[in-house]
PDB file of C-alpha atoms in Angstrom:
ATOM      1  CA  UNK A   1      89.117 186.402 101.591  1.00 56.00           C
ATOM      2  CA  UNK A   2      87.033 184.641  99.145  1.00 54.00           C
ATOM      3  CA  UNK A   3      89.972 184.491  96.743  1.00 55.00           C
ATOM      4  CA  UNK A   4      92.180 183.016  99.381  1.00 53.00           C
ATOM      5  CA  UNK A   5      89.647 180.396 100.385  1.00 49.00           C
ATOM      6  CA  UNK A   6      88.976 179.649  96.751  1.00 50.00           C
ATOM      7  CA  UNK A   7      92.749 179.221  96.002  1.00 55.00           C
ATOM      8  CA  UNK A   8      93.212 177.042  99.080  1.00 54.00           C
ATOM      9  CA  UNK A   9      90.204 174.945  98.017  1.00 54.00           C
ATOM     10  CA  UNK A  10      91.606 174.498  94.469  1.00 53.00           C
ATOM     11  CA  UNK A  11      94.988 173.793  95.829  1.00 60.00           C
ATOM     12  CA  UNK A  12      93.600 171.096  98.149  1.00 57.00           C
ATOM     13  CA  UNK A  13      91.559 169.636  95.308  1.00 53.00           C
ATOM     14  CA  UNK A  14      94.648 169.467  93.030  1.00 54.00           C
ATOM     15  CA  UNK A  15      96.742 167.994  95.777  1.00 56.00           C
ATOM     16  CA  UNK A  16      94.031 165.306  96.340  1.00 55.00           C
ATOM     17  CA  UNK A  17      93.921 164.469  92.638  1.00 51.00           C
ATOM     18  CA  UNK A  18      97.785 164.257  92.433  1.00 50.00           C
ATOM     19  CA  UNK A  19      97.783 162.066  95.594  1.00 52.00           C
ATOM     20  CA  UNK A  20      95.046 159.867  94.205  1.00 53.00           C
ATOM     21  CA  UNK A  21      97.049 159.303  91.070  1.00 56.00           C
ATOM     22  CA  UNK A  22     100.290 158.531  92.969  1.00 54.00           C
ATOM     23  CA  UNK A  23      98.516 156.312  95.459  1.00 52.00           C
ATOM     24  CA  UNK A  24      96.024 154.385  93.444  1.00 52.00           C
ATOM     25  CA  UNK A  25      94.529 151.868  95.840  1.00 49.00           C
ATOM     26  CA  UNK A  26      93.106 149.691  93.140  1.00 51.00           C
ATOM     27  CA  UNK A  27      96.595 149.428  91.508  1.00 47.00           C
ATOM     28  CA  UNK A  28      98.299 148.879  94.775  1.00 45.00           C
ATOM     29  CA  UNK A  29      95.727 146.353  96.046  1.00 44.00           C
ATOM     30  CA  UNK A  30      95.283 144.923  92.588  1.00 49.00           C
ATOM     31  CA  UNK A  31      99.016 144.237  92.479  1.00 49.00           C
ATOM     32  CA  UNK A  32      98.863 142.777  95.993  1.00 43.00           C
ATOM     33  CA  UNK A  33      95.830 140.725  95.020  1.00 47.00           C
ATOM     34  CA  UNK A  34      97.626 139.479  91.964  1.00 48.00           C
ATOM     35  CA  UNK A  35     100.630 138.448  94.048  1.00 47.00           C
ATOM     36  CA  UNK A  36      98.439 136.655  96.568  1.00 43.00           C
ATOM     37  CA  UNK A  37      96.552 134.952  93.786  1.00 48.00           C
ATOM     38  CA  UNK A  38      99.764 133.712  92.183  1.00 46.00           C
ATOM     39  CA  UNK A  39     101.000 132.526  95.487  1.00 48.00           C
ATOM     40  CA  UNK A  40      97.782 130.804  96.329  1.00 43.00           C
ATOM     41  CA  UNK A  41      97.522 129.228  92.962  1.00 46.00           C
ATOM     42  CA  UNK A  42     101.138 127.903  93.259  1.00 46.00           C
ATOM     43  CA  UNK A  43     100.334 126.553  96.697  1.00 43.00           C
ATOM     44  CA  UNK A  44      97.220 124.831  95.448  1.00 43.00           C
ATOM     45  CA  UNK A  45      99.099 123.298  92.537  1.00 46.00           C
ATOM     46  CA  UNK A  46     101.779 122.005  94.874  1.00 42.00           C
ATOM     47  CA  UNK A  47      99.147 120.581  97.229  1.00 40.00           C
ATOM     48  CA  UNK A  48      97.324 118.880  94.286  1.00 41.00           C
ATOM     49  CA  UNK A  49     100.698 117.531  93.006  1.00 41.00           C
ATOM     50  CA  UNK A  50     101.335 116.038  96.455  1.00 43.00           C
ATOM     51  CA  UNK A  51      97.871 114.437  96.456  1.00 45.00           C
ATOM     52  CA  UNK A  52      98.329 112.986  92.954  1.00 53.00           C
ATOM     53  CA  UNK A  53     102.099 112.202  93.169  1.00 60.00           C
ATOM     54  CA  UNK A  54     101.269 108.775  94.617  1.00 68.00           C
ATOM     55  CA  UNK A  55     102.971 109.334  97.857  1.00 83.00           C
ATOM     56  CA  UNK A  56     101.103 108.704 101.144  1.00 81.00           C
ATOM     57  CA  UNK A  57     102.377 109.251 104.668  1.00 80.00           C
ATOM     58  CA  UNK A  58     101.608 107.030 107.583  1.00 79.00           C
ATOM     59  CA  UNK A  59      99.432 109.840 108.967  1.00 82.00           C
ATOM     60  CA  UNK A  60      97.430 110.060 105.804  1.00 86.00           C
ATOM     61  CA  UNK A  61      96.902 106.264 105.656  1.00 88.00           C
ATOM     62  CA  UNK A  62      95.953 106.089 109.332  1.00 86.00           C
ATOM     63  CA  UNK A  63      93.437 108.997 108.933  1.00 89.00           C
ATOM     64  CA  UNK A  64      91.814 107.294 105.965  1.00 88.00           C
ATOM     65  CA  UNK A  65      91.329 103.997 107.874  1.00 91.00           C
ATOM     66  CA  UNK A  66      90.406 105.234 111.332  1.00 89.00           C
ATOM     67  CA  UNK A  67      86.698 105.009 110.669  1.00 88.00           C
ATOM     68  CA  UNK A  68      86.911 101.534 109.309  1.00 91.00           C
ATOM     69  CA  UNK A  69      85.070  99.211 111.730  1.00 90.00           C
ATOM     70  CA  UNK A  70      86.989  96.468 113.551  1.00 92.00           C
ATOM     71  CA  UNK A  71      90.477  97.832 112.966  1.00 93.00           C
ATOM     72  CA  UNK A  72      90.818 100.751 115.392  1.00 94.00           C
ATOM     73  CA  UNK A  73      93.889  99.280 117.160  1.00 93.00           C
ATOM     74  CA  UNK A  74      95.691  98.863 113.925  1.00 92.00           C
ATOM     75  CA  UNK A  75      94.869 102.469 112.874  1.00 92.00           C
ATOM     76  CA  UNK A  76      96.156 103.712 116.167  1.00 92.00           C
ATOM     77  CA  UNK A  77      99.443 101.813 116.000  1.00 91.00           C
ATOM     78  CA  UNK A  78      99.893 103.073 112.397  1.00 89.00           C
ATOM     79  CA  UNK A  79      99.267 106.685 113.414  1.00 88.00           C
ATOM     80  CA  UNK A  80     101.940 106.278 116.014  1.00 85.00           C
ATOM     81  CA  UNK A  81     104.414 104.638 113.714  1.00 79.00           C
ATOM     82  CA  UNK A  82     105.182 107.663 111.406  1.00 66.00           C
ATOM     83  CA  UNK A  83     108.835 107.446 112.583  1.00 63.00           C
ATOM     84  CA  UNK A  84     109.010 103.912 111.015  1.00 69.00           C
ATOM     85  CA  UNK A  85     106.937 104.728 107.946  1.00 71.00           C
ATOM     86  CA  UNK A  86     107.654 108.134 106.476  1.00 64.00           C
ATOM     87  CA  UNK A  87     106.009 107.685 103.086  1.00 73.00           C
ATOM     88  CA  UNK A  88     104.621 105.049 100.782  1.00 78.00           C
ATOM     89  CA  UNK A  89     105.059 105.705  97.167  1.00 73.00           C
ATOM     90  CA  UNK A  90     102.590 103.988  94.923  1.00 72.00           C
ATOM     91  CA  UNK A  91     100.701 105.221  91.830  1.00 78.00           C
ATOM     92  CA  UNK A  92      97.814 102.708  92.469  1.00 80.00           C
ATOM     93  CA  UNK A  93      97.541 103.406  96.175  1.00 86.00           C
ATOM     94  CA  UNK A  94      98.153 101.090  99.113  1.00 89.00           C
ATOM     95  CA  UNK A  95      96.574  98.163 100.868  1.00 92.00           C
ATOM     96  CA  UNK A  96      96.540  97.858 104.587  1.00 92.00           C
ATOM     97  CA  UNK A  97      96.550  94.332 105.925  1.00 94.00           C
ATOM     98  CA  UNK A  98      94.963  94.970 109.312  1.00 93.00           C
ATOM     99  CA  UNK A  99      94.361  92.432 111.952  1.00 93.00           C
ATOM    100  CA  UNK A 100      90.857  92.865 113.512  1.00 93.00           C
ATOM    101  CA  UNK A 101      90.646  94.399 116.964  1.00 93.00           C
ATOM    102  CA  UNK A 102      89.640  91.209 118.771  1.00 92.00           C
ATOM    103  CA  UNK A 103      93.054  89.631 118.015  1.00 91.00           C
ATOM    104  CA  UNK A 104      95.304  92.659 117.268  1.00 92.00           C
ATOM    105  CA  UNK A 105      98.669  92.449 119.007  1.00 91.00           C
ATOM    106  CA  UNK A 106      99.871  95.981 119.262  1.00 91.00           C
ATOM    107  CA  UNK A 107     103.456  94.934 120.037  1.00 90.00           C
ATOM    108  CA  UNK A 108     103.765  92.598 116.972  1.00 88.00           C
ATOM    109  CA  UNK A 109     102.047  95.060 114.776  1.00 90.00           C
ATOM    110  CA  UNK A 110     104.214  98.055 115.996  1.00 89.00           C
ATOM    111  CA  UNK A 111     107.457  96.092 115.642  1.00 89.00           C
ATOM    112  CA  UNK A 112     106.620  94.989 112.022  1.00 88.00           C
ATOM    113  CA  UNK A 113     104.255  97.728 110.862  1.00 89.00           C
ATOM    114  CA  UNK A 114     105.758  97.800 107.335  1.00 89.00           C
ATOM    115  CA  UNK A 115     104.939  94.043 106.943  1.00 91.00           C
ATOM    116  CA  UNK A 116     101.176  95.092 107.061  1.00 92.00           C
ATOM    117  CA  UNK A 117     101.267  97.593 104.190  1.00 91.00           C
ATOM    118  CA  UNK A 118     101.366  96.573 100.558  1.00 92.00           C
ATOM    119  CA  UNK A 119     102.341  99.519  98.227  1.00 90.00           C
ATOM    120  CA  UNK A 120      99.591  98.587  95.744  1.00 90.00           C
ATOM    121  CA  UNK A 121      95.879  98.867  96.044  1.00 90.00           C
ATOM    122  CA  UNK A 122      94.389  95.427  95.984  1.00 91.00           C
ATOM    123  CA  UNK A 123      90.916  94.303  95.142  1.00 86.00           C
ATOM    124  CA  UNK A 124      89.438  90.970  96.028  1.00 83.00           C
ATOM    125  CA  UNK A 125      89.735  89.971  92.384  1.00 86.00           C
ATOM    126  CA  UNK A 126      93.369  90.886  91.816  1.00 89.00           C
ATOM    127  CA  UNK A 127      94.336  89.458  95.253  1.00 91.00           C
ATOM    128  CA  UNK A 128      92.901  86.050  94.430  1.00 90.00           C
ATOM    129  CA  UNK A 129      94.787  86.157  91.068  1.00 92.00           C
ATOM    130  CA  UNK A 130      98.093  86.693  92.871  1.00 93.00           C
ATOM    131  CA  UNK A 131     100.484  84.068  94.253  1.00 95.00           C
ATOM    132  CA  UNK A 132     102.167  86.650  96.453  1.00 95.00           C
ATOM    133  CA  UNK A 133     102.282  90.247  97.539  1.00 95.00           C
ATOM    134  CA  UNK A 134     105.309  92.410  98.388  1.00 94.00           C
ATOM    135  CA  UNK A 135     105.033  94.435 101.499  1.00 92.00           C
ATOM    136  CA  UNK A 136     106.556  97.863 102.219  1.00 88.00           C
ATOM    137  CA  UNK A 137     109.306  96.104 104.229  1.00 89.00           C
ATOM    138  CA  UNK A 138     110.288  94.166 101.148  1.00 91.00           C
ATOM    139  CA  UNK A 139     108.983  90.795 102.436  1.00 93.00           C
ATOM    140  CA  UNK A 140     107.145  88.711  99.840  1.00 95.00           C
ATOM    141  CA  UNK A 141     103.977  87.066 101.474  1.00 95.00           C
ATOM    142  CA  UNK A 142     102.317  84.143  99.803  1.00 96.00           C
ATOM    143  CA  UNK A 143      98.713  84.368  98.771  1.00 95.00           C
ATOM    144  CA  UNK A 144      96.584  81.223  98.563  1.00 94.00           C
ATOM    145  CA  UNK A 145      92.908  80.541  97.822  1.00 92.00           C
ATOM    146  CA  UNK A 146      91.552  77.615  99.795  1.00 91.00           C
ATOM    147  CA  UNK A 147      87.928  76.750  99.117  1.00 88.00           C
ATOM    148  CA  UNK A 148      86.369  80.278  99.342  1.00 85.00           C
ATOM    149  CA  UNK A 149      89.024  81.671 101.842  1.00 90.00           C
ATOM    150  CA  UNK A 150      91.977  83.802 100.838  1.00 93.00           C
ATOM    151  CA  UNK A 151      95.024  83.532 102.907  1.00 93.00           C
ATOM    152  CA  UNK A 152      97.984  85.926 103.067  1.00 94.00           C
ATOM    153  CA  UNK A 153     100.960  84.455 104.754  1.00 93.00           C
ATOM    154  CA  UNK A 154      98.796  81.701 106.056  1.00 92.00           C
ATOM    155  CA  UNK A 155      96.417  84.229 107.772  1.00 92.00           C
ATOM    156  CA  UNK A 156      92.816  84.415 106.541  1.00 92.00           C
ATOM    157  CA  UNK A 157      91.477  87.582 105.024  1.00 92.00           C
ATOM    158  CA  UNK A 158      88.222  88.213 106.964  1.00 89.00           C
ATOM    159  CA  UNK A 159      87.102  90.867 104.665  1.00 89.00           C
ATOM    160  CA  UNK A 160      87.713  93.917 102.438  1.00 88.00           C
ATOM    161  CA  UNK A 161      86.651  97.241 103.715  1.00 87.00           C
ATOM    162  CA  UNK A 162      86.335 100.673 102.317  1.00 81.00           C
ATOM    163  CA  UNK A 163      88.337 103.470 103.674  1.00 86.00           C
ATOM    164  CA  UNK A 164      87.596 107.185 103.441  1.00 84.00           C
ATOM    165  CA  UNK A 165      90.299 107.593 100.730  1.00 84.00           C
ATOM    166  CA  UNK A 166      89.984 105.806  97.322  1.00 87.00           C
ATOM    167  CA  UNK A 167      93.744 105.266  97.361  1.00 88.00           C
ATOM    168  CA  UNK A 168      93.658 103.007 100.361  1.00 91.00           C
ATOM    169  CA  UNK A 169      92.227  99.541 100.461  1.00 91.00           C
ATOM    170  CA  UNK A 170      91.724  97.731 103.779  1.00 93.00           C
ATOM    171  CA  UNK A 171      91.940  93.900 104.130  1.00 93.00           C
ATOM    172  CA  UNK A 172      90.832  92.648 107.562  1.00 92.00           C
ATOM    173  CA  UNK A 173      92.930  89.873 108.763  1.00 92.00           C
ATOM    174  CA  UNK A 174      91.615  87.199 111.171  1.00 91.00           C
ATOM    175  CA  UNK A 175      94.948  87.010 112.866  1.00 89.00           C
ATOM    176  CA  UNK A 176      98.370  88.679 113.316  1.00 86.00           C
ATOM    177  CA  UNK A 177     101.198  87.526 111.091  1.00 83.00           C
ATOM    178  CA  UNK A 178     103.276  85.002 113.021  1.00 73.00           C
ATOM    179  CA  UNK A 179     106.888  85.806 113.787  1.00 56.00           C
ATOM    180  CA  UNK A 180     108.236  82.542 112.411  1.00 44.00           C
ATOM    181  CA  UNK A 181     106.511  83.101 108.953  1.00 45.00           C
ATOM    182  CA  UNK A 182     107.815  86.706 108.864  1.00 43.00           C
ATOM    183  CA  UNK A 183     111.341  85.541 109.797  1.00 40.00           C
ATOM    184  CA  UNK A 184     111.146  82.763 107.192  1.00 40.00           C
ATOM    185  CA  UNK A 185     110.145  85.114 104.580  1.00 45.00           C
ATOM    186  CA  UNK A 186     112.931  87.651 105.328  1.00 43.00           C
ATOM    187  CA  UNK A 187     115.599  85.061 104.656  1.00 42.00           C
TER     188      UNK A 187
END
């Protein structure tokens, strides 16, 4: 009996060793972890390429400006305009020309939302040095400096604001762009 139990015990031990060699959890899970790490690394690289590729969506732009004081209406209209603005490609970033909430006309803004986005990040200094800016819609808007005021398409820039994204500049406008000026520029 002792011999049988001993033989059975040795057999079980040998079987366990053979099974352990065939099913090495560290090699299986190590391989799985390697595959997951490679896949995760590839996804992270793709995500960082998208961030650095100079392309911003309307959703990304609206998210970065939604906390800027005084332009909540514009941010909301932009957020709901992703069907009109799919992407904005610009290596330097973008500038949003946002009418302040007190005068923002949602109908005018929604109808001409791409007139309010410049596919270039502007600063106060480089804006003042320009004679015009080209909008996402392709319109060229004149830039003038009168006294200490900066005008874009005859609308005063009420201020430059910081967004939550360093790729997005916000210029608060003291008025909406007029339809006659926009039509004249389109011709």
